[in-house]
PDB file of C-alpha atoms in Angstrom:
ATOM      1  CA  MET A   1    -211.053  34.834  68.334  1.00  0.00           C
ATOM      2  CA  PRO A   2    -212.568  37.695  66.314  1.00  0.00           C
ATOM      3  CA  ASN A   3    -211.778  37.946  62.612  1.00  0.00           C
ATOM      4  CA  ILE A   4    -209.940  41.278  62.513  1.00  0.00           C
ATOM      5  CA  LYS A   5    -208.139  42.288  59.307  1.00  0.00           C
ATOM      6  CA  LEU A   6    -205.258  44.301  60.719  1.00  0.00           C
ATOM      7  CA  ARG A   7    -203.216  46.521  58.496  1.00  0.00           C
ATOM      8  CA  GLU A   8    -199.964  48.048  59.743  1.00  0.00           C
ATOM      9  CA  SER A   9    -201.712  50.796  61.743  1.00  0.00           C
ATOM     10  CA  MET A  10    -201.328  50.177  65.465  1.00  0.00           C
ATOM     11  CA  GLY A  11    -200.776  52.108  68.665  1.00  0.00           C
ATOM     12  CA  LEU A  12    -200.589  51.659  72.426  1.00  0.00           C
ATOM     13  CA  SER A  13    -202.729  53.304  75.088  1.00  0.00           C
ATOM     14  CA  THR A  14    -200.916  55.653  77.452  1.00  0.00           C
ATOM     15  CA  ASP A  15    -201.365  53.166  80.317  1.00  0.00           C
ATOM     16  CA  SER A  16    -200.257  50.238  78.084  1.00  0.00           C
ATOM     17  CA  SER A  17    -203.483  48.325  78.814  1.00  0.00           C
ATOM     18  CA  LEU A  18    -204.687  48.367  75.194  1.00  0.00           C
ATOM     19  CA  VAL A  19    -203.233  47.922  71.749  1.00  0.00           C
ATOM     20  CA  TYR A  20    -205.154  49.996  69.219  1.00  0.00           C
ATOM     21  CA  ILE A  21    -205.530  48.546  65.744  1.00  0.00           C
ATOM     22  CA  LYS A  22    -207.281  49.910  62.670  1.00  0.00           C
ATOM     23  CA  THR A  23    -208.683  47.511  60.119  1.00  0.00           C
ATOM     24  CA  THR A  24    -208.836  47.845  56.357  1.00  0.00           C
ATOM     25  CA  ASP A  25    -212.613  48.309  56.601  1.00  0.00           C
ATOM     26  CA  GLY A  26    -212.211  51.389  58.815  1.00  0.00           C
ATOM     27  CA  LYS A  27    -212.819  50.093  62.304  1.00  0.00           C
ATOM     28  CA  LEU A  28    -210.744  50.876  65.388  1.00  0.00           C
ATOM     29  CA  PHE A  29    -210.336  48.106  67.959  1.00  0.00           C
ATOM     30  CA  GLY A  30    -208.918  48.202  71.463  1.00  0.00           C
ATOM     31  CA  ILE A  31    -207.295  44.864  72.304  1.00  0.00           C
ATOM     32  CA  SER A  32    -206.361  43.947  75.881  1.00  0.00           C
ATOM     33  CA  THR A  33    -202.632  43.584  76.541  1.00  0.00           C
ATOM     34  CA  SER A  34    -203.212  41.549  79.725  1.00  0.00           C
ATOM     35  CA  ALA A  35    -205.643  38.862  78.528  1.00  0.00           C
ATOM     36  CA  SER A  36    -204.255  35.384  77.909  1.00  0.00           C
ATOM     37  CA  GLU A  37    -206.155  35.214  74.591  1.00  0.00           C
ATOM     38  CA  MET A  38    -207.105  37.971  72.175  1.00  0.00           C
ATOM     39  CA  GLN A  39    -209.789  40.044  73.903  1.00  0.00           C
ATOM     40  CA  THR A  40    -211.538  42.923  72.147  1.00  0.00           C
ATOM     41  CA  VAL A  41    -212.354  45.612  74.724  1.00  0.00           C
ATOM     42  CA  PHE A  42    -214.057  48.034  72.318  1.00  0.00           C
ATOM     43  CA  SER A  43    -214.579  48.854  68.673  1.00  0.00           C
ATOM     44  CA  VAL A  44    -215.529  52.048  66.842  1.00  0.00           C
ATOM     45  CA  ASP A  45    -216.663  52.246  63.224  1.00  0.00           C
ATOM     46  CA  LEU A  46    -214.782  55.183  61.698  1.00  0.00           C
ATOM     47  CA  LYS A  47    -216.526  54.682  58.344  1.00  0.00           C
ATOM     48  CA  LEU A  48    -213.249  54.616  56.421  1.00  0.00           C
ATOM     49  CA  SER A  49    -213.530  52.254  53.471  1.00  0.00           C
ATOM     50  CA  ASN A  50    -210.484  50.349  52.236  1.00  0.00           C
ATOM     51  CA  ASP A  51    -208.172  52.300  54.531  1.00  0.00           C
ATOM     52  CA  ILE A  52    -204.547  51.248  54.048  1.00  0.00           C
ATOM     53  CA  CYS A  53    -202.837  53.993  56.057  1.00  0.00           C
ATOM     54  CA  ALA A  54    -200.049  52.470  58.133  1.00  0.00           C
ATOM     55  CA  SER A  55    -199.323  55.559  60.242  1.00  0.00           C
ATOM     56  CA  GLN A  56    -199.239  55.037  63.993  1.00  0.00           C
ATOM     57  CA  ILE A  57    -202.330  55.509  66.161  1.00  0.00           C
ATOM     58  CA  VAL A  58    -201.518  57.892  69.024  1.00  0.00           C
ATOM     59  CA  GLU A  59    -203.223  58.646  72.340  1.00  0.00           C
ATOM     60  CA  SER A  60    -202.752  61.898  74.230  1.00  0.00           C
ATOM     61  CA  LYS A  61    -204.667  63.442  77.137  1.00  0.00           C
ATOM     62  CA  GLY A  62    -207.505  60.960  76.843  1.00  0.00           C
ATOM     63  CA  VAL A  63    -207.975  61.305  73.083  1.00  0.00           C
ATOM     64  CA  ILE A  64    -207.080  58.587  70.563  1.00  0.00           C
ATOM     65  CA  PHE A  65    -205.944  59.964  67.192  1.00  0.00           C
ATOM     66  CA  VAL A  66    -206.359  57.711  64.169  1.00  0.00           C
ATOM     67  CA  PRO A  67    -204.816  58.765  60.827  1.00  0.00           C
ATOM     68  CA  SER A  68    -206.272  57.677  57.483  1.00  0.00           C
ATOM     69  CA  ASN A  69    -205.281  57.338  53.841  1.00  0.00           C
ATOM     70  CA  SER A  70    -208.044  59.799  52.843  1.00  0.00           C
ATOM     71  CA  GLY A  71    -206.405  62.710  54.682  1.00  0.00           C
ATOM     72  CA  VAL A  72    -208.778  62.579  57.644  1.00  0.00           C
ATOM     73  CA  VAL A  73    -207.682  62.619  61.287  1.00  0.00           C
ATOM     74  CA  ASN A  74    -210.154  60.873  63.591  1.00  0.00           C
ATOM     75  CA  ALA A  75    -210.387  61.701  67.301  1.00  0.00           C
ATOM     76  CA  ILE A  76    -211.951  59.210  69.706  1.00  0.00           C
ATOM     77  CA  ASP A  77    -212.710  59.862  73.370  1.00  0.00           C
ATOM     78  CA  GLY A  78    -210.482  57.433  75.269  1.00  0.00           C
ATOM     79  CA  ARG A  79    -212.980  57.101  78.125  1.00  0.00           C
ATOM     80  CA  THR A  80    -216.304  56.716  76.286  1.00  0.00           C
ATOM     81  CA  LYS A  81    -214.813  55.285  73.059  1.00  0.00           C
ATOM     82  CA  LYS A  82    -217.077  57.571  71.035  1.00  0.00           C
ATOM     83  CA  LEU A  83    -216.005  59.464  67.932  1.00  0.00           C
ATOM     84  CA  LEU A  84    -215.361  63.084  68.929  1.00  0.00           C
ATOM     85  CA  TRP A  85    -214.540  64.539  65.525  1.00  0.00           C
ATOM     86  CA  GLN A  86    -213.067  63.942  62.088  1.00  0.00           C
ATOM     87  CA  HIS A  87    -210.989  66.602  60.359  1.00  0.00           C
ATOM     88  CA  LYS A  88    -210.019  66.530  56.682  1.00  0.00           C
ATOM     89  CA  VAL A  89    -206.455  67.832  56.315  1.00  0.00           C
ATOM     90  CA  SER A  90    -205.764  66.798  52.719  1.00  0.00           C
ATOM     91  CA  ASP A  91    -206.770  64.393  49.973  1.00  0.00           C
ATOM     92  CA  SER A  92    -203.541  62.477  50.665  1.00  0.00           C
ATOM     93  CA  MET A  93    -202.618  59.956  53.318  1.00  0.00           C
ATOM     94  CA  ILE A  94    -201.814  61.192  56.807  1.00  0.00           C
ATOM     95  CA  ASN A  95    -198.118  60.520  57.338  1.00  0.00           C
ATOM     96  CA  SER A  96    -197.911  61.305  61.056  1.00  0.00           C
ATOM     97  CA  VAL A  97    -199.815  62.766  63.985  1.00  0.00           C
ATOM     98  CA  MET A  98    -197.842  64.229  66.865  1.00  0.00           C
ATOM     99  CA  PRO A  99    -199.425  65.663  70.024  1.00  0.00           C
ATOM    100  CA  ILE A 100    -197.640  68.736  71.367  1.00  0.00           C
ATOM    101  CA  ALA A 101    -198.238  71.202  74.204  1.00  0.00           C
ATOM    102  CA  ASP A 102    -201.494  73.040  74.885  1.00  0.00           C
ATOM    103  CA  ASN A 103    -203.782  70.309  73.480  1.00  0.00           C
ATOM    104  CA  ARG A 104    -202.469  70.709  69.953  1.00  0.00           C
ATOM    105  CA  LEU A 105    -201.768  68.087  67.327  1.00  0.00           C
ATOM    106  CA  VAL A 106    -199.293  68.473  64.458  1.00  0.00           C
ATOM    107  CA  VAL A 107    -200.403  66.544  61.385  1.00  0.00           C
ATOM    108  CA  ALA A 108    -198.305  65.852  58.279  1.00  0.00           C
ATOM    109  CA  THR A 109    -199.498  64.357  54.996  1.00  0.00           C
ATOM    110  CA  VAL A 110    -197.629  62.563  52.226  1.00  0.00           C
ATOM    111  CA  ASP A 111    -198.303  65.458  49.833  1.00  0.00           C
ATOM    112  CA  GLY A 112    -196.310  67.801  52.072  1.00  0.00           C
ATOM    113  CA  LYS A 113    -199.048  69.545  54.040  1.00  0.00           C
ATOM    114  CA  ILE A 114    -198.444  70.275  57.720  1.00  0.00           C
ATOM    115  CA  CYS A 115    -201.118  71.649  60.013  1.00  0.00           C
ATOM    116  CA  CYS A 116    -201.729  72.156  63.702  1.00  0.00           C
ATOM    117  CA  LEU A 117    -205.103  71.181  65.179  1.00  0.00           C
ATOM    118  CA  GLN A 118    -206.481  72.110  68.595  1.00  0.00           C
ATOM    119  CA  PHE A 119    -208.100  69.320  70.615  1.00  0.00           C
TER     120      PHE A 119
END
């Protein structure tokens, strides 16, 4: 079993085949929901050090959105598992990410900022 230091940040793939978890050292893992033992399907290094953001990881239209405590939203291609982009919204923790219509993402931070990103 891999030594993964999970924080509270988790999410579920749209097809429920993977649980997404973000570690305190800034890595995103996809863990199989159907394996009899813990099976890591993929990992991506987001280069987020000491990330303690507990906000939910969300997938929409093939893109995995990972919030951070440094105010950065990370977007990962759900098919290739490659980092698509990182966008700095604030210097404060991302409180929530919510996909809406027309490939847009509403992002809120703990310091009260709200923005809408196109993806």
